[in-house]
PDB file of C-alpha atoms in Angstrom:
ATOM      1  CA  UNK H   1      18.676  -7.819 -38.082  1.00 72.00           C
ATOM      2  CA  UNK H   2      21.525  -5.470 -38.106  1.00 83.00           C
ATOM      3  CA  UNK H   3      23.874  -8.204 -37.293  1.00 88.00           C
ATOM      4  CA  UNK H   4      22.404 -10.615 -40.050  1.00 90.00           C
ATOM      5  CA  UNK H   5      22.935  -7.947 -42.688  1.00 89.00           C
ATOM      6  CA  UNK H   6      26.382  -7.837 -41.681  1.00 90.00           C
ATOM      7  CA  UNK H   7      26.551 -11.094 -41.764  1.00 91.00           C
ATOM      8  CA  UNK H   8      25.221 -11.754 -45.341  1.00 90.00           C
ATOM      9  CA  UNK H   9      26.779  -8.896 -46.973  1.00 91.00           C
ATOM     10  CA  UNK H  10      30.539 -10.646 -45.949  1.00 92.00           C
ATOM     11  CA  UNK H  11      29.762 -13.797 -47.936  1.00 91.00           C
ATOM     12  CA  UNK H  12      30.591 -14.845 -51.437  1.00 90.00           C
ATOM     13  CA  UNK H  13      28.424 -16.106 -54.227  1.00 90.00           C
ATOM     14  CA  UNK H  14      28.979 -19.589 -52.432  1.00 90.00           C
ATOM     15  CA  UNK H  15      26.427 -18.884 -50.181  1.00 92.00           C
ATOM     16  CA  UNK H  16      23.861 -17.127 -52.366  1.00 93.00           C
ATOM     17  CA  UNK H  17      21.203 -19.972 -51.844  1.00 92.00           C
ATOM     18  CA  UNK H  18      21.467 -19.410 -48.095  1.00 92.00           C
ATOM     19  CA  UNK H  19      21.057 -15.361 -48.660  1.00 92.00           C
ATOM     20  CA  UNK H  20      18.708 -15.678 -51.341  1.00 93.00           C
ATOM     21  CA  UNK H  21      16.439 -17.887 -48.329  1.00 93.00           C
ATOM     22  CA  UNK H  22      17.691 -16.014 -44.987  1.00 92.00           C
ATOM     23  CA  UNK H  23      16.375 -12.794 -47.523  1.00 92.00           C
ATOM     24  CA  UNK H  24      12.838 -14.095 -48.962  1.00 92.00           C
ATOM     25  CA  UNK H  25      11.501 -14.694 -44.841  1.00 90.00           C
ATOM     26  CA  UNK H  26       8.815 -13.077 -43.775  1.00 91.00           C
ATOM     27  CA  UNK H  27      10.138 -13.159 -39.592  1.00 92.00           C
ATOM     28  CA  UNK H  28      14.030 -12.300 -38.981  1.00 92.00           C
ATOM     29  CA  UNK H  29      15.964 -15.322 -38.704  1.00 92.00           C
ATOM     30  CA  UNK H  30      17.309 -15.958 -35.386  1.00 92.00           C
ATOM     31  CA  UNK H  31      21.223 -16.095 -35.219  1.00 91.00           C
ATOM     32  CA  UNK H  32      20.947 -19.861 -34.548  1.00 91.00           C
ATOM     33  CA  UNK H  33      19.504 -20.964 -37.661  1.00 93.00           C
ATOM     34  CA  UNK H  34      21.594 -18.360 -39.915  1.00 94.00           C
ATOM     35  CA  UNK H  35      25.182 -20.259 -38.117  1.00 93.00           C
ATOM     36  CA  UNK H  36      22.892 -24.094 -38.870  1.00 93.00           C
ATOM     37  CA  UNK H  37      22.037 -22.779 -42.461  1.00 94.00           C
ATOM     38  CA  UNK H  38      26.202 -21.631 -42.983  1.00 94.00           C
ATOM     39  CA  UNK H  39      27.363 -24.064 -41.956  1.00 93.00           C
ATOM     40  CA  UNK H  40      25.630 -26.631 -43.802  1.00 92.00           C
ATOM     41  CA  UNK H  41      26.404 -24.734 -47.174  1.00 92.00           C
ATOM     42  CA  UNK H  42      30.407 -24.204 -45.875  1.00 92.00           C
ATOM     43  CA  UNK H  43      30.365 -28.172 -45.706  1.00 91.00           C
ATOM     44  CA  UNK H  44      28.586 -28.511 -48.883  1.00 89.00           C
ATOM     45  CA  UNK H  45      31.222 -25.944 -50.730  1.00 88.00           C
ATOM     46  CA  UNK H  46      33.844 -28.218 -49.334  1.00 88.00           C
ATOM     47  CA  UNK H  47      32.388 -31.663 -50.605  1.00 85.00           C
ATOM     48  CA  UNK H  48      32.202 -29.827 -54.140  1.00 85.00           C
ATOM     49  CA  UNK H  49      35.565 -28.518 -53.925  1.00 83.00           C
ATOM     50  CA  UNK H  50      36.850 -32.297 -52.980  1.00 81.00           C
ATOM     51  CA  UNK H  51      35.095 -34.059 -55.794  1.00 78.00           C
ATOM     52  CA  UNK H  52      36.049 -31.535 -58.649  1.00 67.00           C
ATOM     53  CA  UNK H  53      38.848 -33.119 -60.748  1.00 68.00           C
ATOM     54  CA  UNK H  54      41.637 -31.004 -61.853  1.00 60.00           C
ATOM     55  CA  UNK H  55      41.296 -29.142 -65.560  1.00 62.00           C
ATOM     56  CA  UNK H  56      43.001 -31.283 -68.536  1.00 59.00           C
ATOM     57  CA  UNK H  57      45.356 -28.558 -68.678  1.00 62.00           C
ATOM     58  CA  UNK H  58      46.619 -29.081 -65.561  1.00 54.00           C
ATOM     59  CA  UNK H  59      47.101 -32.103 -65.908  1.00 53.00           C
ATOM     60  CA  UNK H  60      48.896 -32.182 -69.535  1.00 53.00           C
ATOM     61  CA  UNK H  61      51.367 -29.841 -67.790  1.00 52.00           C
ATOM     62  CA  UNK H  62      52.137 -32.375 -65.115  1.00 53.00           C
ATOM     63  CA  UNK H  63      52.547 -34.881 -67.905  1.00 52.00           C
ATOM     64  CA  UNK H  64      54.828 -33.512 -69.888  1.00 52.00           C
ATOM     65  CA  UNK H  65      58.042 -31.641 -68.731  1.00 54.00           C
ATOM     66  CA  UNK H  66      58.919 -28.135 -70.116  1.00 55.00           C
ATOM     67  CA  UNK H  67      60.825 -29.282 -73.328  1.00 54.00           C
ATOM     68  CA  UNK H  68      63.863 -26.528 -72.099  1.00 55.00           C
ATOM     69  CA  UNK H  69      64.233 -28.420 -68.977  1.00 52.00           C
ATOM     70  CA  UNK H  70      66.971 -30.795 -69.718  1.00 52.00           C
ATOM     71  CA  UNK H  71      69.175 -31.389 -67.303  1.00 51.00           C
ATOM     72  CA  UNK H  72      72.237 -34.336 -67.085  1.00 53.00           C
ATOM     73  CA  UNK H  73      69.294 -37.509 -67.279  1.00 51.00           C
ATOM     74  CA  UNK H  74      68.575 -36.257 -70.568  1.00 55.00           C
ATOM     75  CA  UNK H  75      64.787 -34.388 -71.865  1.00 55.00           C
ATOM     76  CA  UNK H  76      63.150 -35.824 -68.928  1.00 54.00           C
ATOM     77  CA  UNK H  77      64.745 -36.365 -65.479  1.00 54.00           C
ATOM     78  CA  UNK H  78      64.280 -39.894 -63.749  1.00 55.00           C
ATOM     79  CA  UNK H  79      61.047 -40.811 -61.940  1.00 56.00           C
ATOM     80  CA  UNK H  80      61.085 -41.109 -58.466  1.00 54.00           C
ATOM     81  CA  UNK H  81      59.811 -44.430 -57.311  1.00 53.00           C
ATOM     82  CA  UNK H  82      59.257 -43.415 -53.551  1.00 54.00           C
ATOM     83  CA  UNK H  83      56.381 -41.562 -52.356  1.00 53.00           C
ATOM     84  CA  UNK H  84      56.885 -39.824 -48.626  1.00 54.00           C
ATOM     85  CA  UNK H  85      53.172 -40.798 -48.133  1.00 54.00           C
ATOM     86  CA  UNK H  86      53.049 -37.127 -45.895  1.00 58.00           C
ATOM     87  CA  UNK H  87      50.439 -34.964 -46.724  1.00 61.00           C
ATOM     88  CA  UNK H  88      50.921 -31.007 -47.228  1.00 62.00           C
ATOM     89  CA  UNK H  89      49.250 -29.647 -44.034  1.00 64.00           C
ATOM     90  CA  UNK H  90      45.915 -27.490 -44.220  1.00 62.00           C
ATOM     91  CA  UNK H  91      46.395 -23.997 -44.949  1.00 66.00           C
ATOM     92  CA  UNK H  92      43.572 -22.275 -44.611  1.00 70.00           C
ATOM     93  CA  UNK H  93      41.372 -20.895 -41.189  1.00 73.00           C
ATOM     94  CA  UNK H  94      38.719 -22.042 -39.639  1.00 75.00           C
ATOM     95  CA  UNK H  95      35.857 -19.567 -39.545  1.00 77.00           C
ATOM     96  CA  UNK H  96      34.986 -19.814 -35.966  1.00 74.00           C
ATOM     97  CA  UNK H  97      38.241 -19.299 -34.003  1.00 78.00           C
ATOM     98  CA  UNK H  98      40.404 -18.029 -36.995  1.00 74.00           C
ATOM     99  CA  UNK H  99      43.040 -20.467 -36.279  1.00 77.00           C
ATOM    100  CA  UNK H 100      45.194 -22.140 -39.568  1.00 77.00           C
ATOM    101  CA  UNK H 101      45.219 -25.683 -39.848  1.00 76.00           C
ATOM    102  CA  UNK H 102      41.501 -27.012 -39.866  1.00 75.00           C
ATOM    103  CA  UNK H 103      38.197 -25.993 -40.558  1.00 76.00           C
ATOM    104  CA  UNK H 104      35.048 -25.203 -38.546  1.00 75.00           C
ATOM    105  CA  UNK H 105      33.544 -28.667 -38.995  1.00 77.00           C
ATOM    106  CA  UNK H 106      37.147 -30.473 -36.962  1.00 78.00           C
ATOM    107  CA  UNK H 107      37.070 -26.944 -34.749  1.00 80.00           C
ATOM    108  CA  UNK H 108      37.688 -27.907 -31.071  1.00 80.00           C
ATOM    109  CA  UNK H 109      36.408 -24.663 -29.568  1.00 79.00           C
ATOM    110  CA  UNK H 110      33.268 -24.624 -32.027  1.00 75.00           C
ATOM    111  CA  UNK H 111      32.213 -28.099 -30.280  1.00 70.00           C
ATOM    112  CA  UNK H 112      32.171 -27.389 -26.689  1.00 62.00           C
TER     113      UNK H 112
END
């Protein structure tokens, strides 16, 4: 129980629907189901985070260059009509093995 206290007390509001449940039980939760319940709301958070569109803002800013940022082409610069078609590479950690570069769900130590 000790260890499951721990455990919820080091999450974020992201996970309040799997506190709010692990903390209505009548019988402890064994350490099993707690990992099954987390990780099934850390791949939830992540489909959210995927389908949320950027804010309009964001996006008028990308639009439109700063208005003091002419340069020799002029108000706006030219357009590049290449795209490198790399992606940026995954910055965060994974959870289970603290590693950068991927997340628990693509975790090659998690699966064995």
């Amino acid at each position: 129980e000790d260890m499951t206290d721990y455990i919820l007390h080091g999450l974020d509001d992201g996970y309040r629907a799997v506190i709010d449940g692990v903390n209505a039980r009548d019988t402890p939760i064994t350490f099993d189901d707690l990992l099954e319940r987390l990780l099934i709301q850390e791949l939830s958070i992540a489909a959210i985070q995927r389908q949320t569109p950027a804010p309009l803002t964001a996006l008028n800013a990308q639009a439109r260059p700063n208005s003091n940022a002419k340069s020799r082409f002029g108000q706006y610069p030219p357009q590049s009509t290449q795209r490198t078609g790399s992606r940026k590479p995954f910055l965060g950690r994974c959870q289970w093995c603290n590693i950068k570069g991927h997340v628990l769900s693509d975790c090659t130590t998690f699966q064995q």
